[in-house]
Coordinates of C-alpha atoms in Angstrom, one line a residue:
Chain A
M51 CA 86.6 141.8 150.9
N52 CA 89.4 144.1 150.7
I53 CA 90.7 144.7 147.1
L54 CA 93.6 142.1 146.9
K55 CA 91.4 139.5 147.5
R56 CA 89.1 140.8 145.2
N57 CA 91.6 141.5 142.1
I58 CA 93.1 137.7 143.0
I59 CA 89.5 136.5 142.2
L60 CA 88.6 138.2 139.2
L61 CA 92.3 137.5 137.9
L62 CA 91.6 133.6 138.5
A63 CA 88.3 133.9 136.7
A64 CA 89.6 135.4 133.8
C65 CA 92.2 132.2 133.6
F66 CA 89.2 130.8 133.7
F67 CA 87.0 131.4 131.0
F68 CA 90.3 132.0 129.0
C69 CA 91.1 128.6 129.7
A70 CA 87.7 127.4 128.5
F71 CA 87.4 129.3 125.4
L72 CA 90.8 127.7 124.4
A73 CA 89.4 124.1 125.4
S74 CA 86.6 124.6 123.6
D75 CA 88.8 124.3 120.3
Q76 CA 89.8 120.8 121.5
Y77 CA 88.6 118.2 119.2
H78 CA 88.0 115.0 121.1
I79 CA 87.7 111.2 119.7
E80 CA 84.5 109.8 121.1
Y81 CA 84.4 105.7 121.1
P82 CA 82.4 103.6 123.1
E83 CA 83.2 102.5 126.5
T84 CA 83.4 98.6 125.3
W85 CA 86.3 99.5 123.7
P86 CA 90.0 98.8 124.1
E87 CA 92.2 102.0 124.9
P88 CA 93.4 103.0 121.4
N89 CA 97.2 102.4 120.9
L90 CA 98.1 106.4 120.3
D91 CA 97.5 108.3 123.1
I92 CA 94.6 110.4 122.6
D93 CA 94.4 112.2 125.6
K94 CA 97.6 113.7 124.9
Y95 CA 97.5 113.8 121.4
I96 CA 96.7 117.3 120.2
M97 CA 93.8 118.0 117.7
T98 CA 91.9 120.6 117.5
D99 CA 88.6 121.7 115.0
A100 CA 90.9 123.6 112.9
G101 CA 93.3 121.3 112.6
V102 CA 91.1 118.7 111.7
E103 CA 89.2 121.4 109.1
L104 CA 92.6 122.0 107.6
G105 CA 93.5 118.3 107.3
K106 CA 90.5 117.7 105.5
R107 CA 91.2 120.2 103.3
L108 CA 94.6 118.9 102.3
F109 CA 93.0 115.6 102.3
Y110 CA 90.7 116.2 99.2
D111 CA 93.1 118.6 97.5
P112 CA 95.3 117.4 94.4
I113 CA 97.8 120.2 95.6
L114 CA 99.9 117.2 97.3
S115 CA 100.6 115.3 93.9
R116 CA 103.3 116.7 91.4
D117 CA 100.9 117.3 88.7
N118 CA 98.2 118.6 90.9
M119 CA 95.9 116.0 89.5
I120 CA 96.1 112.9 92.5
S121 CA 94.7 113.9 96.3
C122 CA 94.4 111.5 99.5
S123 CA 90.7 110.5 98.1
S124 CA 92.3 109.5 94.7
C125 CA 92.7 105.9 96.6
H126 CA 90.5 106.9 99.2
S127 CA 86.8 107.6 98.7
P128 CA 84.6 108.8 101.6
F129 CA 81.4 106.9 99.7
M130 CA 83.2 104.0 100.4
A131 CA 84.4 103.9 104.2
F132 CA 87.6 105.7 102.7
A133 CA 88.7 102.7 100.3
H134 CA 89.9 102.4 97.4
T135 CA 86.7 100.2 95.2
D136 CA 86.6 98.6 91.9
H137 CA 90.5 99.0 91.4
K138 CA 92.3 95.8 92.3
L139 CA 95.3 98.0 92.2
S140 CA 95.7 101.2 93.6
H141 CA 96.7 104.1 90.9
G142 CA 98.2 107.1 90.7
I143 CA 100.1 109.8 88.9
G144 CA 99.7 109.6 85.2
D145 CA 97.6 106.4 85.3
S146 CA 100.6 104.5 86.7
I147 CA 99.4 101.2 88.8
G148 CA 100.3 100.4 91.9
T149 CA 101.3 97.0 93.8
R150 CA 99.0 97.1 96.3
N151 CA 94.6 98.1 96.9
A152 CA 94.8 101.4 99.4
P153 CA 93.0 100.0 102.3
P154 CA 89.9 101.7 104.0
L155 CA 90.6 104.5 106.8
F156 CA 88.8 104.7 110.2
N157 CA 89.5 104.1 113.8
L158 CA 93.5 104.7 113.2
A159 CA 94.1 105.5 116.6
W160 CA 93.9 101.9 117.2
H161 CA 96.5 100.8 114.6
T162 CA 99.8 99.7 115.7
S163 CA 101.4 100.1 112.3
F164 CA 100.1 101.4 108.8
N165 CA 100.0 99.8 105.6
W166 CA 99.8 96.6 104.4
D167 CA 103.3 95.7 105.7
G168 CA 103.3 97.6 108.7
A169 CA 106.2 100.1 107.0
V170 CA 105.0 103.3 108.8
H171 CA 105.0 103.8 112.4
H172 CA 103.0 106.4 113.5
I173 CA 100.0 108.1 111.2
E174 CA 101.6 111.6 111.3
V175 CA 104.0 109.9 108.6
Q176 CA 102.1 107.7 107.0
A177 CA 101.6 110.6 104.3
I178 CA 105.0 111.0 103.3
N179 CA 104.7 107.3 101.4
P180 CA 101.7 108.4 99.0
I181 CA 103.4 111.8 98.5
S182 CA 106.6 110.9 97.5
N183 CA 105.7 107.3 95.9
P184 CA 106.3 107.6 92.0
R185 CA 103.0 105.8 91.0
E186 CA 101.1 107.1 93.5
M187 CA 101.5 111.2 93.9
G188 CA 105.3 111.7 92.3
S189 CA 106.3 114.5 94.4
N190 CA 108.0 114.8 97.7
L191 CA 107.4 117.0 101.2
K192 CA 109.7 119.8 100.4
E193 CA 107.9 120.4 97.3
T194 CA 104.6 120.0 98.1
V195 CA 104.8 121.8 101.1
E196 CA 106.7 125.0 98.9
R197 CA 103.3 124.1 96.4
I198 CA 100.8 124.7 99.6
S199 CA 102.5 128.0 100.9
N200 CA 102.3 129.7 97.5
D201 CA 98.6 129.5 98.4
S202 CA 97.8 132.6 100.6
T203 CA 94.2 131.0 101.8
Y204 CA 96.2 127.8 103.1
I205 CA 98.7 130.5 105.0
I206 CA 95.5 131.8 106.5
D207 CA 94.2 128.2 107.4
F208 CA 97.6 127.1 108.9
S209 CA 97.3 130.1 111.1
K210 CA 94.0 129.1 112.5
A211 CA 95.3 125.6 112.9
F212 CA 98.6 126.0 114.4
G213 CA 99.2 129.6 115.1
S214 CA 102.0 129.3 112.4
R215 CA 102.2 131.5 109.2
E216 CA 104.9 129.1 108.3
I217 CA 104.1 126.1 106.8
T218 CA 106.2 123.3 107.2
G219 CA 106.0 119.5 106.6
A220 CA 105.3 118.5 110.0
L221 CA 102.6 120.8 110.1
V222 CA 100.9 119.4 107.0
L223 CA 101.5 116.1 108.0
K224 CA 99.9 116.4 111.5
A225 CA 97.3 118.2 109.8
L226 CA 96.2 115.4 107.5
A227 CA 96.9 113.1 110.6
Q228 CA 94.1 114.9 112.8
F229 CA 91.7 114.6 109.7
Q230 CA 92.1 110.8 110.0
L231 CA 92.1 110.3 113.4
S232 CA 88.7 112.0 113.5
L233 CA 87.7 109.4 111.7
I234 CA 85.9 106.8 113.9
S235 CA 83.2 103.9 112.5
S236 CA 81.6 102.6 115.8
Q237 CA 77.9 102.8 114.8
S238 CA 77.3 99.8 112.7
K239 CA 74.2 97.5 113.3
Y240 CA 76.7 95.0 115.1
D241 CA 77.7 97.9 117.5
L242 CA 73.6 98.6 118.1
V243 CA 73.1 95.2 118.6
K244 CA 76.2 94.9 121.1
S245 CA 74.6 98.0 123.0
G246 CA 71.5 96.3 123.0
L247 CA 69.6 98.6 120.7
D248 CA 68.9 96.3 117.9
T249 CA 69.1 92.8 117.2
F250 CA 70.4 90.0 114.9
T251 CA 68.3 88.4 112.4
V252 CA 68.4 84.5 112.8
R253 CA 70.8 84.8 109.9
E254 CA 72.7 87.2 110.8
K255 CA 73.0 85.7 114.4
R256 CA 74.1 82.1 113.1
G257 CA 77.0 84.2 111.1
Y258 CA 78.3 85.9 114.5
E259 CA 78.3 82.4 115.8
L260 CA 80.6 81.2 112.6
F261 CA 82.7 84.2 112.8
L262 CA 83.6 83.9 116.6
K263 CA 84.5 80.4 115.9
H264 CA 86.6 80.5 112.8
C265 CA 87.5 84.3 112.6
N266 CA 87.9 86.4 115.6
S267 CA 91.2 84.9 116.6
C268 CA 92.7 87.3 113.9
H269 CA 89.6 89.5 112.9
L270 CA 89.1 90.1 117.2
E271 CA 86.2 92.3 117.8
P272 CA 85.2 95.2 118.4
L273 CA 87.8 96.6 116.0
F274 CA 88.0 93.5 113.6
T275 CA 91.6 93.2 113.6
N276 CA 94.3 92.1 116.1
F277 CA 96.9 94.3 114.0
E278 CA 99.3 91.3 113.1
F279 CA 100.8 90.2 110.1
I280 CA 99.8 87.1 109.3
N281 CA 100.2 84.9 106.2
N282 CA 96.8 83.4 105.3
G283 CA 98.0 80.9 102.5
L284 CA 97.5 83.4 99.3
L285 CA 99.4 82.1 96.6
P286 CA 101.7 85.2 95.4
D287 CA 100.7 87.1 92.3
T288 CA 103.6 85.8 90.1
F289 CA 103.5 89.5 88.4
L290 CA 103.9 90.9 91.6
N291 CA 105.8 88.7 94.0
D292 CA 104.7 90.6 96.7
K293 CA 106.8 89.6 99.7
G294 CA 104.6 91.9 102.4
R295 CA 105.8 92.4 106.1
F296 CA 108.9 90.7 104.9
E297 CA 110.3 93.5 102.6
I298 CA 110.2 95.7 106.1
S299 CA 111.2 93.4 108.7
T300 CA 113.6 90.8 106.2
D301 CA 112.8 88.3 109.0
S302 CA 111.8 85.1 106.8
S303 CA 109.1 84.6 109.1
D304 CA 107.5 87.6 108.0
L305 CA 107.4 86.3 104.1
Y306 CA 104.3 86.6 102.2
T307 CA 102.3 88.1 105.7
F308 CA 100.1 90.9 105.4
K309 CA 98.7 93.0 107.9
V310 CA 95.0 91.9 109.2
P311 CA 92.5 94.2 107.6
S312 CA 89.6 95.5 109.8
L313 CA 86.3 94.0 108.6
R314 CA 84.0 96.7 109.4
N315 CA 82.6 98.2 106.5
I316 CA 83.6 95.1 104.6
E317 CA 80.4 95.1 102.0
L318 CA 81.8 98.6 101.2
T319 CA 85.3 98.0 100.6
K320 CA 86.0 95.2 98.1
P321 CA 88.0 94.3 96.2
Y322 CA 89.6 92.1 99.0
M323 CA 93.2 91.0 100.2
H324 CA 96.3 93.0 99.6
D325 CA 96.0 93.1 96.1
G326 CA 92.7 93.1 95.2
R327 CA 92.1 89.6 94.0
F328 CA 88.7 88.7 95.6
R329 CA 85.8 90.3 93.5
S330 CA 83.3 89.4 96.7
L331 CA 82.9 88.5 100.0
R332 CA 81.4 85.2 98.6
S333 CA 84.8 84.6 96.9
V334 CA 86.8 85.4 100.2
L335 CA 85.1 82.5 102.1
Q336 CA 85.1 80.1 99.5
Y337 CA 88.9 80.6 99.5
Y338 CA 89.2 80.4 103.5
S339 CA 86.8 77.0 102.8
L340 CA 88.6 75.7 100.0
M341 CA 92.3 76.8 100.2
D342 CA 95.3 74.2 99.7
R343 CA 96.5 74.3 103.5
N344 CA 99.8 72.9 102.7
E345 CA 101.0 75.5 100.6
F346 CA 103.2 78.0 102.8
P347 CA 105.5 76.7 105.7
N348 CA 104.7 79.8 107.8
M349 CA 101.0 79.7 107.3
D350 CA 99.5 81.3 110.3
S351 CA 98.0 78.2 112.3
R352 CA 94.8 79.8 113.3
V353 CA 94.2 79.8 109.1
K354 CA 95.4 76.3 108.9
D355 CA 92.6 74.5 110.7
K356 CA 90.3 73.9 108.4
F357 CA 86.8 75.1 108.3
V358 CA 84.2 74.2 105.2
F359 CA 81.4 76.1 105.2
S360 CA 78.1 74.8 103.7
N361 CA 76.1 77.3 101.5
S362 CA 73.9 78.6 103.9
E363 CA 76.6 79.0 106.7
R364 CA 78.3 81.0 104.0
I365 CA 75.5 83.2 103.7
A366 CA 74.6 83.4 107.1
L367 CA 78.5 84.7 107.7
E368 CA 77.9 87.3 104.7
E369 CA 75.0 88.3 106.9
F370 CA 76.8 89.0 109.7
L371 CA 79.6 90.4 107.8
K372 CA 77.0 93.1 106.7
T373 CA 76.0 94.0 109.6
L374 CA 79.7 95.8 109.8
T375 CA 78.6 98.3 107.8
D376 CA 78.5 101.9 109.4
R377 CA 76.3 103.5 107.5
T378 CA 76.3 106.9 109.5
F379 CA 80.2 106.9 109.4
V380 CA 79.6 106.7 105.2
K381 CA 77.1 109.5 105.1
N382 CA 78.6 111.7 107.4
K383 CA 78.7 115.3 105.6
N384 CA 81.4 116.5 108.0
H385 CA 83.9 114.0 106.4
R386 CA 83.1 114.8 102.9
P387 CA 84.8 117.6 101.3
N388 CA 83.4 121.9 102.2
P389 CA 82.3 123.2 99.3
A390 CA 84.6 125.5 97.9
K391 CA 85.4 128.7 100.4
Y392 CA 87.9 130.4 98.2
Chain B
M226 CA 100.8 143.8 147.9
R227 CA 104.6 144.8 148.6
L228 CA 105.2 141.2 149.7
F229 CA 103.8 140.2 146.5
Y230 CA 106.3 142.2 144.7
R231 CA 109.0 141.3 146.4
V232 CA 108.6 137.5 145.8
V233 CA 108.1 138.5 142.1
S234 CA 111.2 140.5 141.5
L235 CA 113.6 137.8 143.5
S236 CA 112.3 135.0 141.7
V237 CA 112.8 137.1 138.4
M238 CA 116.6 137.7 139.6
F239 CA 116.9 134.1 140.7
L240 CA 116.3 133.1 136.9
I241 CA 118.3 135.8 135.4
I242 CA 121.4 134.5 137.5
N243 CA 120.4 130.5 136.8
G244 CA 120.6 131.5 133.3
N245 CA 124.4 132.9 133.7
I246 CA 125.2 130.3 135.4
C247 CA 124.9 127.8 133.0
G248 CA 126.0 129.2 129.8
Q249 CA 126.1 128.6 126.3
M250 CA 127.8 125.6 125.0
K251 CA 129.7 125.6 121.2
V252 CA 130.5 122.0 119.6
K253 CA 132.1 122.5 116.6
F254 CA 132.5 119.4 114.1
I255 CA 135.2 119.5 111.4
P256 CA 135.1 116.2 109.1
V257 CA 138.9 115.3 107.5
I258 CA 140.0 112.8 105.6
G259 CA 143.3 112.1 106.7
Q260 CA 145.0 115.4 107.2
D261 CA 142.7 117.3 104.8
T262 CA 140.0 119.1 106.0
I263 CA 136.4 119.2 103.8
F264 CA 135.7 122.2 101.6
E265 CA 131.9 123.6 101.2
G266 CA 130.8 123.0 98.0
V267 CA 131.1 119.6 95.8
S268 CA 134.6 119.0 94.8
N269 CA 137.5 116.4 94.7
Y270 CA 138.7 115.9 98.1
N271 CA 141.3 113.4 97.2
D272 CA 142.8 113.1 93.8
S273 CA 144.1 109.3 93.9
L274 CA 141.1 108.2 95.1
L275 CA 138.8 110.0 92.5
L276 CA 136.6 110.8 95.5
E277 CA 133.9 113.3 95.3
I278 CA 131.3 114.0 97.7
Y279 CA 127.9 115.0 96.4
E280 CA 126.2 115.3 100.1
L281 CA 127.7 114.4 103.7
K282 CA 124.4 114.9 105.7
M283 CA 124.2 113.7 109.2
Y284 CA 121.8 113.9 112.7
V285 CA 123.4 114.6 115.9
G286 CA 121.9 115.4 119.2
N287 CA 120.8 114.4 122.6
F288 CA 124.1 116.3 124.0
S289 CA 125.1 115.4 127.8
S290 CA 127.7 115.7 129.9
Y291 CA 127.1 112.4 131.6
V292 CA 127.6 109.1 130.0
S293 CA 124.3 107.5 130.9
N294 CA 121.3 108.0 128.7
D295 CA 119.3 108.2 131.4
V296 CA 120.6 111.2 132.8
P297 CA 118.1 114.2 131.2
S298 CA 120.4 115.8 128.3
K299 CA 119.3 118.4 125.8
D300 CA 117.0 116.5 123.5
N301 CA 117.1 118.6 120.2
Y302 CA 118.7 117.1 117.3
Y303 CA 120.6 119.2 114.9
L304 CA 121.0 118.0 110.9
L305 CA 124.5 119.2 109.9
D306 CA 124.9 119.4 106.2
F307 CA 128.7 119.2 105.4
V308 CA 128.8 120.3 101.9
K309 CA 126.7 123.5 102.7
I310 CA 128.7 124.4 106.0
A311 CA 132.0 122.5 106.1
Q312 CA 132.5 123.2 109.8
P313 CA 129.1 123.9 111.7
I314 CA 129.2 124.9 114.6
I315 CA 126.0 123.9 117.5
E316 CA 125.4 126.3 120.4
I317 CA 124.0 124.7 123.3
D318 CA 122.2 126.7 125.5
D319 CA 122.1 125.9 129.8
F320 CA 124.7 123.4 129.6
I321 CA 127.4 122.8 132.2
L322 CA 130.5 120.6 130.6
R323 CA 132.2 118.4 133.1
D324 CA 134.4 115.7 131.9
T325 CA 132.6 113.8 129.2
L326 CA 130.1 115.0 126.3
S327 CA 128.3 112.5 125.0
F328 CA 126.2 113.1 122.0
N329 CA 123.8 110.6 119.8
V330 CA 124.5 110.4 116.0
G331 CA 121.5 109.4 114.5
V332 CA 117.8 109.9 116.2
D333 CA 117.2 107.7 118.7
S334 CA 114.0 105.5 118.3
I335 CA 111.9 107.1 121.5
T336 CA 112.1 110.7 119.3
T337 CA 111.5 108.8 115.7
M338 CA 108.3 106.9 117.6
K339 CA 106.7 110.7 118.2
G340 CA 105.7 110.9 114.4
A341 CA 105.8 114.3 112.3
L342 CA 108.8 116.4 114.3
E343 CA 109.4 120.1 113.5
G344 CA 112.6 122.2 113.1
D345 CA 115.6 120.2 111.7
L346 CA 113.3 116.7 112.2
D347 CA 111.0 118.0 109.7
P348 CA 110.9 114.9 107.4
M349 CA 110.8 117.4 104.6
N350 CA 114.5 117.9 105.0
G351 CA 115.0 114.9 102.8
M352 CA 116.5 112.7 105.6
Y353 CA 113.7 110.7 106.2
W354 CA 112.6 107.4 104.5
T355 CA 109.7 107.5 102.8
W356 CA 109.2 103.7 102.2
H357 CA 110.0 102.2 105.9
T358 CA 109.6 105.5 107.6
G359 CA 112.1 106.7 110.2
Y360 CA 115.4 108.9 109.8
I361 CA 118.2 108.7 107.5
N362 CA 120.9 109.2 109.9
L363 CA 123.7 109.6 108.1
K364 CA 123.8 110.0 104.3
F365 CA 126.8 110.0 102.3
E366 CA 126.9 110.3 98.5
G367 CA 129.3 110.9 95.4
R368 CA 132.3 109.2 93.3
H369 CA 134.9 106.9 93.9
M370 CA 137.2 105.3 91.9
N371 CA 136.4 102.1 93.0
A372 CA 132.8 102.0 93.2
S373 CA 130.8 99.4 90.7
A374 CA 127.8 101.2 90.1
R375 CA 126.9 103.8 87.1
N376 CA 128.9 106.5 86.8
Q377 CA 130.9 105.1 90.1
E378 CA 128.8 106.5 92.1
F379 CA 127.9 105.7 95.6
Q380 CA 125.1 106.2 98.0
I381 CA 124.9 105.6 101.7
H382 CA 122.0 105.9 103.6
L383 CA 121.9 104.8 107.1
G384 CA 119.1 104.7 109.0
G385 CA 116.6 102.5 111.0
Y386 CA 115.7 102.3 114.4
Q387 CA 114.2 98.9 115.0
Y388 CA 115.9 95.9 116.3
P389 CA 117.8 94.1 115.1
Y390 CA 118.8 96.8 112.9
R391 CA 119.0 100.2 115.5
N392 CA 121.8 102.5 113.4
D393 CA 121.7 105.1 116.0
R394 CA 124.8 105.4 118.3
R395 CA 126.2 107.3 121.1
I396 CA 129.3 109.1 121.4
V397 CA 131.7 109.5 124.4
L398 CA 134.5 111.7 124.6
Q399 CA 136.9 113.1 127.3
V400 CA 136.8 116.7 127.8
D401 CA 138.3 119.6 129.7
A402 CA 135.4 120.3 132.5
G403 CA 134.3 123.6 132.3
S404 CA 135.1 124.3 128.6
E405 CA 132.8 126.5 126.7
A406 CA 133.7 124.9 123.1
V407 CA 134.8 121.3 122.0
T408 CA 135.5 120.7 118.7
I409 CA 135.0 117.2 117.1
Y410 CA 136.7 115.9 114.3
F411 CA 134.7 113.6 112.2
E412 CA 137.3 111.4 110.6
L413 CA 135.5 110.5 107.1
D414 CA 138.5 108.3 105.7
K415 CA 137.5 105.6 108.4
L416 CA 134.0 105.2 107.5
I417 CA 135.3 105.6 103.6
K418 CA 137.8 102.5 104.6
G419 CA 134.7 100.7 106.1
I420 CA 132.5 101.2 102.9
D421 CA 132.7 98.2 100.2
F422 CA 132.7 100.2 97.0
I423 CA 133.6 97.2 94.7
N424 CA 130.0 94.8 96.1
R425 CA 127.8 97.5 98.0
P426 CA 128.4 100.7 96.8
Q427 CA 124.5 101.5 97.7
V428 CA 123.3 100.8 101.2
M429 CA 119.7 102.2 101.2
S430 CA 117.9 100.3 103.8
P431 CA 118.5 99.2 107.4
S432 CA 120.6 96.1 107.0
E433 CA 123.9 93.8 107.8
H434 CA 125.7 96.3 105.7
S435 CA 124.5 99.4 107.4
L436 CA 125.0 98.0 111.1
K437 CA 128.4 97.2 110.1
L438 CA 128.8 101.0 109.1
C439 CA 127.1 101.9 111.9
N440 CA 129.3 100.1 114.4
L441 CA 132.5 102.6 112.7
Y442 CA 130.5 105.5 114.5
H443 CA 132.5 105.3 117.8
L444 CA 136.0 105.2 115.9
L445 CA 135.3 108.4 113.9
F446 CA 134.4 111.1 116.5
N447 CA 137.7 112.8 118.3
N448 CA 138.7 115.4 119.4

């Protein structure tokens, strides 16, 4: 073969290995084949190992808050599927109490909006909300970036993740988004049963049948939410008078509607509802069983259909809901903070 | 091998020449109140109205020499801060000016949906709503003698990208084809006339009040 052909082949081979080297850094979100496609185009979305690691570092770092005391994990605990448990309303800087219960974090690439009222349209810009809220982190994005930029170890990490020694608000947000998008919960007992690797008990099976009949239209499997905003008849708390989605859309048909939460890991994420008013699954099911269905004009029709559970039906439902707990997700060491490196 | 080098050098020359043919266009914005131009820094611009301007910031972008949005335009957005630089000049490369110049005032919904963007669109520039994510397209704050709020202060934050309160607008101007510089007067007095200082000195969310003001945009920009 002549010298030109040899050189071209060597050049192509070098390019191939270079690309392969770059590609190995790309972080891939894995999910079961039977799931629908995520709302976010994860094939196009740039995620790298270094980006996810940086996002995780930021997630656990109280540097995001004005007084260096509150991190994302203050309200989103990795031990409880990243929810805020044992607090009805999440609290933040200076022990100030917020107006809602922080939801758990997993499978976020499927969400069509974020927060209980869908105020946030893209996962990347969600973090601006708590960073700026005077009752959460009490800061603003510009000052947060200044605090982070004063830490030379962060400059190294941003360099690794984005090839930039200049830290900007956009890069902070993108890193946080990458970590959060990496949180995938798909290996509960329910998932194992669905892929033929386990079987429900008799009670769990009965609970699943009841679930499909009464709950699935809003808590749609396999993600266990249809991401809609619905009014499920909860009487507004007289102190908070939280109008939910209406605060964002100003459409009266959205009055007192809230985003349907996913029921995955529900065993771990009490208390329940947007204001944490129910302490147990039992009280949630009793509510649905006994609620006054004439209270609200815009109560969702799927909730309006009366369903009363007997005791054994309630227990079966609870048993089924417990099969949605994904212990592999909750115990995943990759989601926990790294021991201090610096 | 010689053929290869010839192809490479011809391609390079072609690229250089192409760059030169398109050239650069400069767009200058001059905010005015009646006959008066605005200067940098906070100051009294009109004694009779007791008007003081604390903040005047605006996003413009998607410059195009075609009226229709379907034709690809330069999709950069620029954050203009008139209190910092009273007569900002935007330089746009590779732009052939025909007889119209169109641009967006405010960030369009497709761009907004992309998430956290960089440069002038970085949310840390303070032109981003935290409580309902999306850009603040125009921020106008100051004092006016008719403002009914505390200290006669007003705050107009115009934003929103979702129906029914889409608050960005496309401006179309007739220009001289082929020119390399365009000056656009931003007639602030027409916006001020539209603000209800007595009943609504604060507009802080997408609403019919912000929509009413954004519907004035096509009157505000003239060359």
